[in-house]
Amino acid sequence: MKSTKRVLALGMASVMTLGLLSACGNKPSSDNNNQASTLVVGDGNYDGKFSPFFYTSAYDGNIVSMVSQPLISSDREGAMILNGIEGETKEYNGTDYTYTGISDVVVTENEDDGTVYYDITLKDGVKFSDGTEMDIDDVIFSMYVLSDPTYDGSSTLYGQPIMGMNEYRSGMDTKFNLILAAPRDNTDFSLWTEEEQTALWAAVDKAGPEYAKYICEYLIANGDNKPEDSVAACAANWNYPDLAEDATYEDFYQAMLAAYNGNPAEMARNESPSSLSDFTNLIEDYDAYNVGVQTGESAPNISGIQKTSDNSVRVTTTEVSATCIYQLSLVVAPMHYYGNEELYNYENNQFGFPKGDLTIVREKNSKPMGAGPYEFVSYENGTVALKANENYWKGEPKIQNINFKETNEADKVNGVKSGTLDITDPSFSTDAIKEIAAANGGSEDFNGSVITVNTVDNLGYGYVGINADNVKVGDDGSSDASKNLRKGLATVLAVYRDVAIDSYYGKWANVINYPISDTSWAAPKVTDAGYQVAFSTDVNDNPIYTDGMSDEEKYAAAKQAALGFFEAAGYTVENGKITAAPAGAKMDYELIIGGGGQGDHPAFMMCTLAKDALKEIGMNLIVTDIANASDLFSQMQAGTAELFAAAWQATVDPDMYQIYHSQGTSNYNYDIKDAKLDQIIMDARSITDQEARTLMYKDALDIVMDWAVEVPIYQRANCFIFSTERIKIDTLTPDMTTYWNWMNDVELLELN
């Protein structure tokens, strides 16, 4: 799936180990102050909410991943490991890797009634850091926390079609939700007082503009907007493109609120970068309203969560959900610590806490425990201190202490250079690249004597989109003639991808050939049968390029191939140029790009080179570099853009419904309407077999490419840097990816 908004629930379920931490006032142990035995990691600023249930920031999530263990593990491509107890061996980048976990999962699709069984068996002997052995009751407890009617964290397990889930959650809601769902002038105070209602609305109104500011800051930190961008420009990147140029945070908040009929709770559930708590953290005395209120009858349990033995559970869904397996990769939290064992009696529908009251769970937000490789020691003065978990199921880590230290972006590279940091993740900017090279004595391979660099693909990619309803022949954007028109434009754009991306990113971005992030398990591989370079065949499906061609020869061949497509589209071609357009088509099209009015965009060179090349064959491509990104997104959303340069963020599941299905919420970008494509997308949603889904998505991607509504351009890199002097580099986990970084296999990492 692609989105302009972050979808944290899936990401945190599958990227890596997740867990429980704590942030308390204890001082770090003396060992953690012993530099010789302590790894120091430069991280971002922490919220101090290290709970696997309620953490929201990515930096708190880093601590969570070190201290806890997911029920289902994942591999280097983000795919779930269903045979974790014995392990699964999978090939990546030419090497076989064996992945293990704490459970086996058997997925059974029942043809008779459409239900699906997830039979989960827990590995024996797994212990939490206090030595208590994990059992299936801990799993069930964790599932019920995430399913509680008052749960407001980032997991959406409750949104899966688990049998009995809706019945269990019905008949109860939080006072917060109930008050905000009622009119502001409500006079029925049977479930809350007038004073509570007045106070909550006042607190919400005060928090609203701060919430809009938080979203803008998130977009800037995530690289979607620049620090100097206006509120309107940020709002446009959040799918609110119609704000006035001088809009305020209050205006942005009111625009979001209006989209949800004035209900702030509903707005925050849908608009938050990570979870509802992005909003509720800003509301004064929120906890007083986050209590369950009985509003009707509800089921005493979730019928689709059944304990089948002391070490197994069956989860039953009413239908196939391709994303359910990711949500089931939840952190297994120790019930004896987060809950109350006296309140657990499975047969009597008691699950470790009072239904509708997660107070005892929230009390441990800053004082956690888990089954991960490290256990929490303290959080003070901007440093989280961890120590090795001697009970870790994979074996006690070799590095005894790790300090995660809040670090400013500007200090990250210098921190490793000077020896105050051992690992960090600077923004991979041109300045950072130069600084790293200088630290390594001018070495440009970035694996020098001071700093070692390891890059991973960013979870997203850049592209040029072409709207099929605006770039067509006649009245039918799906006709062969219309497709050929778009293929002519796409062919010339595509041939300049290599030179443009190399100029902008150097070797720290790759040209991609399908409209899907290379980080996805569904992305076609170069070695796959039928893999093709994007727009590299002519109108007769013959290769445009041959081995040994120079760049200039490729550019000439692309122009010749484009003429073939234009002629097939109905254009008049004379003496190597188009001279007349068929009905419904034009001799000029506009491509809008957000280069800040200064050409500062990875695709800008590609677009301008393509403009010059197309001009030589009679087509006028107008490249409009806009200063305000909101103008670009406004045209995209209105469906008036012809061609546009943009970027997608991706999620771990490659579901294509949002963008490419004819009824998708963002289909207006391309106006692609293809019955066969729709069917493939729906079929891929209805099965859980990843291999089969991969084949389906390849067929879907081929259809998208045939429509020529998207020119895939680049996948840029993010990076981790390591102190070559302090770390035994050969003990770092090999072949790091977006889903598999140095924190995986951390128990094997060693210091020099």
PDB file of C-alpha atoms in Angstrom, residues 155-308:
ATOM      1  CA  SER A 155      -2.146  -1.127  16.794  1.00  0.00           C
ATOM      2  CA  THR A 156      -5.284  -1.871  14.788  1.00  0.00           C
ATOM      3  CA  LEU A 157      -5.705  -5.528  15.689  1.00  0.00           C
ATOM      4  CA  TYR A 158      -9.283  -4.628  16.614  1.00  0.00           C
ATOM      5  CA  GLY A 159      -9.883  -3.609  12.987  1.00  0.00           C
ATOM      6  CA  GLN A 160      -9.260  -7.120  11.693  1.00  0.00           C
ATOM      7  CA  PRO A 161     -12.297  -9.338  10.947  1.00  0.00           C
ATOM      8  CA  ILE A 162     -11.695 -11.490  14.024  1.00  0.00           C
ATOM      9  CA  MET A 163     -14.817 -13.420  14.942  1.00  0.00           C
ATOM     10  CA  GLY A 164     -16.595 -11.822  17.879  1.00  0.00           C
ATOM     11  CA  MET A 165     -14.380  -8.720  17.965  1.00  0.00           C
ATOM     12  CA  ASN A 166     -17.169  -6.257  17.222  1.00  0.00           C
ATOM     13  CA  GLU A 167     -19.502  -7.944  19.696  1.00  0.00           C
ATOM     14  CA  TYR A 168     -16.857  -7.703  22.426  1.00  0.00           C
ATOM     15  CA  ARG A 169     -16.084  -4.044  21.752  1.00  0.00           C
ATOM     16  CA  SER A 170     -19.716  -2.958  21.377  1.00  0.00           C
ATOM     17  CA  GLY A 171     -21.793  -1.646  24.244  1.00  0.00           C
ATOM     18  CA  MET A 172     -18.877   0.334  25.674  1.00  0.00           C
ATOM     19  CA  ASP A 173     -17.002   3.464  24.713  1.00  0.00           C
ATOM     20  CA  THR A 174     -14.761   5.994  26.372  1.00  0.00           C
ATOM     21  CA  LYS A 175     -16.120   9.131  27.929  1.00  0.00           C
ATOM     22  CA  PHE A 176     -13.769  10.975  25.567  1.00  0.00           C
ATOM     23  CA  ASN A 177     -15.363   9.497  22.452  1.00  0.00           C
ATOM     24  CA  LEU A 178     -18.916   9.835  23.719  1.00  0.00           C
ATOM     25  CA  ILE A 179     -18.638  13.508  24.659  1.00  0.00           C
ATOM     26  CA  LEU A 180     -16.989  14.468  21.373  1.00  0.00           C
ATOM     27  CA  ALA A 181     -19.476  12.475  19.307  1.00  0.00           C
ATOM     28  CA  ALA A 182     -22.354  14.378  20.914  1.00  0.00           C
ATOM     29  CA  PRO A 183     -23.262  17.938  19.873  1.00  0.00           C
ATOM     30  CA  ARG A 184     -21.391  20.707  21.643  1.00  0.00           C
ATOM     31  CA  ASP A 185     -24.698  21.901  23.088  1.00  0.00           C
ATOM     32  CA  ASN A 186     -25.689  18.424  24.352  1.00  0.00           C
ATOM     33  CA  THR A 187     -28.001  18.490  27.379  1.00  0.00           C
ATOM     34  CA  ASP A 188     -28.156  14.763  28.171  1.00  0.00           C
ATOM     35  CA  PHE A 189     -25.830  14.258  31.110  1.00  0.00           C
ATOM     36  CA  SER A 190     -26.737  10.694  32.014  1.00  0.00           C
ATOM     37  CA  LEU A 191     -23.257   9.370  31.153  1.00  0.00           C
ATOM     38  CA  TRP A 192     -21.146  12.421  32.003  1.00  0.00           C
ATOM     39  CA  THR A 193     -21.530  15.754  33.738  1.00  0.00           C
ATOM     40  CA  GLU A 194     -21.983  19.157  32.185  1.00  0.00           C
ATOM     41  CA  GLU A 195     -18.732  20.255  33.810  1.00  0.00           C
ATOM     42  CA  GLU A 196     -16.862  17.369  32.179  1.00  0.00           C
ATOM     43  CA  GLN A 197     -18.337  18.219  28.794  1.00  0.00           C
ATOM     44  CA  THR A 198     -17.424  21.904  29.023  1.00  0.00           C
ATOM     45  CA  ALA A 199     -13.903  21.189  30.235  1.00  0.00           C
ATOM     46  CA  LEU A 200     -13.171  18.598  27.552  1.00  0.00           C
ATOM     47  CA  TRP A 201     -14.336  20.769  24.665  1.00  0.00           C
ATOM     48  CA  ALA A 202     -12.224  23.648  25.976  1.00  0.00           C
ATOM     49  CA  ALA A 203      -9.175  21.373  26.205  1.00  0.00           C
ATOM     50  CA  VAL A 204      -9.781  20.004  22.706  1.00  0.00           C
ATOM     51  CA  ASP A 205     -10.151  23.470  21.186  1.00  0.00           C
ATOM     52  CA  LYS A 206      -6.865  24.477  22.776  1.00  0.00           C
ATOM     53  CA  ALA A 207      -5.109  21.344  21.521  1.00  0.00           C
ATOM     54  CA  GLY A 208      -6.390  21.586  17.934  1.00  0.00           C
ATOM     55  CA  PRO A 209      -3.899  24.100  16.488  1.00  0.00           C
ATOM     56  CA  GLU A 210      -1.063  22.373  18.350  1.00  0.00           C
ATOM     57  CA  TYR A 211      -2.107  19.123  16.696  1.00  0.00           C
ATOM     58  CA  ALA A 212      -1.987  20.753  13.255  1.00  0.00           C
ATOM     59  CA  LYS A 213       1.463  22.102  14.119  1.00  0.00           C
ATOM     60  CA  TYR A 214       2.541  18.599  15.175  1.00  0.00           C
ATOM     61  CA  ILE A 215       1.545  17.222  11.767  1.00  0.00           C
ATOM     62  CA  CYS A 216       3.472  19.974   9.978  1.00  0.00           C
ATOM     63  CA  GLU A 217       6.540  19.255  12.094  1.00  0.00           C
ATOM     64  CA  TYR A 218       6.194  15.548  11.323  1.00  0.00           C
ATOM     65  CA  LEU A 219       6.075  16.254   7.588  1.00  0.00           C
ATOM     66  CA  ILE A 220       9.170  18.445   7.798  1.00  0.00           C
ATOM     67  CA  ALA A 221      11.066  15.888   9.889  1.00  0.00           C
ATOM     68  CA  ASN A 222      10.060  13.160   7.451  1.00  0.00           C
ATOM     69  CA  GLY A 223      11.386  15.126   4.484  1.00  0.00           C
ATOM     70  CA  ASP A 224       7.988  15.652   2.856  1.00  0.00           C
ATOM     71  CA  ASN A 225       8.178  19.400   3.448  1.00  0.00           C
ATOM     72  CA  LYS A 226      10.970  21.900   3.935  1.00  0.00           C
ATOM     73  CA  PRO A 227      11.368  23.911   7.154  1.00  0.00           C
ATOM     74  CA  GLU A 228      10.482  27.118   5.328  1.00  0.00           C
ATOM     75  CA  ASP A 229       7.235  25.706   3.878  1.00  0.00           C
ATOM     76  CA  SER A 230       3.962  27.359   4.807  1.00  0.00           C
ATOM     77  CA  VAL A 231       1.194  25.701   6.786  1.00  0.00           C
ATOM     78  CA  ALA A 232      -0.742  25.461   3.518  1.00  0.00           C
ATOM     79  CA  ALA A 233       2.118  23.586   1.843  1.00  0.00           C
ATOM     80  CA  CYS A 234       2.278  21.112   4.712  1.00  0.00           C
ATOM     81  CA  ALA A 235      -1.494  20.700   4.702  1.00  0.00           C
ATOM     82  CA  ALA A 236      -1.376  19.925   0.987  1.00  0.00           C
ATOM     83  CA  ASN A 237       0.986  17.046   1.706  1.00  0.00           C
ATOM     84  CA  TRP A 238      -1.591  15.791   4.196  1.00  0.00           C
ATOM     85  CA  ASN A 239      -4.312  15.737   1.520  1.00  0.00           C
ATOM     86  CA  TYR A 240      -5.726  19.172   2.399  1.00  0.00           C
ATOM     87  CA  PRO A 241      -4.668  21.183  -0.666  1.00  0.00           C
ATOM     88  CA  ASP A 242      -7.289  23.935  -0.587  1.00  0.00           C
ATOM     89  CA  LEU A 243      -6.051  26.128   2.252  1.00  0.00           C
ATOM     90  CA  ALA A 244      -5.219  29.760   1.597  1.00  0.00           C
ATOM     91  CA  GLU A 245      -1.537  30.534   1.231  1.00  0.00           C
ATOM     92  CA  ASP A 246      -1.544  32.444   4.532  1.00  0.00           C
ATOM     93  CA  ALA A 247      -3.416  29.701   6.410  1.00  0.00           C
ATOM     94  CA  THR A 248      -2.713  29.225  10.115  1.00  0.00           C
ATOM     95  CA  TYR A 249      -2.495  26.067  12.218  1.00  0.00           C
ATOM     96  CA  GLU A 250      -6.031  26.820  13.359  1.00  0.00           C
ATOM     97  CA  ASP A 251      -7.171  26.887   9.715  1.00  0.00           C
ATOM     98  CA  PHE A 252      -5.482  23.541   9.071  1.00  0.00           C
ATOM     99  CA  TYR A 253      -7.114  22.035  12.157  1.00  0.00           C
ATOM    100  CA  GLN A 254     -10.545  23.335  11.192  1.00  0.00           C
ATOM    101  CA  ALA A 255     -10.154  21.885   7.684  1.00  0.00           C
ATOM    102  CA  MET A 256      -9.416  18.460   9.135  1.00  0.00           C
ATOM    103  CA  LEU A 257     -12.245  18.791  11.629  1.00  0.00           C
ATOM    104  CA  ALA A 258     -14.728  19.680   8.885  1.00  0.00           C
ATOM    105  CA  ALA A 259     -13.815  16.495   7.015  1.00  0.00           C
ATOM    106  CA  TYR A 260     -15.120  14.480   9.983  1.00  0.00           C
ATOM    107  CA  ASN A 261     -18.313  16.418  10.658  1.00  0.00           C
ATOM    108  CA  GLY A 262     -16.759  18.293  13.553  1.00  0.00           C
ATOM    109  CA  ASN A 263     -15.801  15.188  15.577  1.00  0.00           C
ATOM    110  CA  PRO A 264     -12.233  15.660  16.870  1.00  0.00           C
ATOM    111  CA  ALA A 265     -11.892  12.054  18.049  1.00  0.00           C
ATOM    112  CA  GLU A 266     -12.835  10.647  14.658  1.00  0.00           C
ATOM    113  CA  MET A 267     -10.544  13.147  12.977  1.00  0.00           C
ATOM    114  CA  ALA A 268      -7.557  12.209  15.136  1.00  0.00           C
ATOM    115  CA  ARG A 269      -8.075   8.480  14.633  1.00  0.00           C
ATOM    116  CA  ASN A 270      -7.819   8.960  10.885  1.00  0.00           C
ATOM    117  CA  GLU A 271      -5.392  11.862  10.547  1.00  0.00           C
ATOM    118  CA  SER A 272      -2.712  11.140  13.141  1.00  0.00           C
ATOM    119  CA  PRO A 273       0.752  10.205  11.861  1.00  0.00           C
ATOM    120  CA  SER A 274       0.845   7.254  14.241  1.00  0.00           C
ATOM    121  CA  SER A 275      -2.163   6.975  16.545  1.00  0.00           C
ATOM    122  CA  LEU A 276      -4.920   8.790  18.389  1.00  0.00           C
ATOM    123  CA  SER A 277      -2.456   9.641  21.139  1.00  0.00           C
ATOM    124  CA  ASP A 278      -0.736  12.126  18.811  1.00  0.00           C
ATOM    125  CA  PHE A 279      -3.803  14.237  19.550  1.00  0.00           C
ATOM    126  CA  THR A 280      -4.720  13.096  23.049  1.00  0.00           C
ATOM    127  CA  ASN A 281      -1.202  13.770  24.373  1.00  0.00           C
ATOM    128  CA  LEU A 282      -1.963  17.451  23.786  1.00  0.00           C
ATOM    129  CA  ILE A 283      -5.246  17.405  25.732  1.00  0.00           C
ATOM    130  CA  GLU A 284      -5.176  18.481  29.348  1.00  0.00           C
ATOM    131  CA  ASP A 285      -6.373  15.789  31.795  1.00  0.00           C
ATOM    132  CA  TYR A 286      -7.075  13.334  28.961  1.00  0.00           C
ATOM    133  CA  ASP A 287      -6.738  10.269  31.197  1.00  0.00           C
ATOM    134  CA  ALA A 288      -9.802  11.351  33.167  1.00  0.00           C
ATOM    135  CA  TYR A 289     -11.883  10.912  30.026  1.00  0.00           C
ATOM    136  CA  ASN A 290     -10.211   7.743  28.762  1.00  0.00           C
ATOM    137  CA  VAL A 291     -12.344   5.368  30.817  1.00  0.00           C
ATOM    138  CA  GLY A 292     -14.944   2.965  29.547  1.00  0.00           C
ATOM    139  CA  VAL A 293     -18.619   3.762  29.914  1.00  0.00           C
ATOM    140  CA  GLN A 294     -21.197   1.013  29.495  1.00  0.00           C
ATOM    141  CA  THR A 295     -23.687   2.050  26.829  1.00  0.00           C
ATOM    142  CA  GLY A 296     -25.337  -1.286  26.060  1.00  0.00           C
ATOM    143  CA  GLU A 297     -24.833  -5.023  25.934  1.00  0.00           C
ATOM    144  CA  SER A 298     -21.569  -6.610  24.822  1.00  0.00           C
ATOM    145  CA  ALA A 299     -20.059 -10.064  24.550  1.00  0.00           C
ATOM    146  CA  PRO A 300     -17.943 -11.202  27.523  1.00  0.00           C
ATOM    147  CA  ASN A 301     -15.138 -12.475  25.286  1.00  0.00           C
ATOM    148  CA  ILE A 302     -13.836 -12.523  21.730  1.00  0.00           C
ATOM    149  CA  SER A 303     -15.104 -15.790  20.314  1.00  0.00           C
ATOM    150  CA  GLY A 304     -12.405 -15.795  17.643  1.00  0.00           C
ATOM    151  CA  ILE A 305      -9.580 -15.937  20.211  1.00  0.00           C
ATOM    152  CA  GLN A 306      -9.572 -19.464  21.611  1.00  0.00           C
ATOM    153  CA  LYS A 307      -7.006 -20.997  23.943  1.00  0.00           C
ATOM    154  CA  THR A 308      -6.330 -24.471  22.562  1.00  0.00           C
TER     155      THR A 308
END
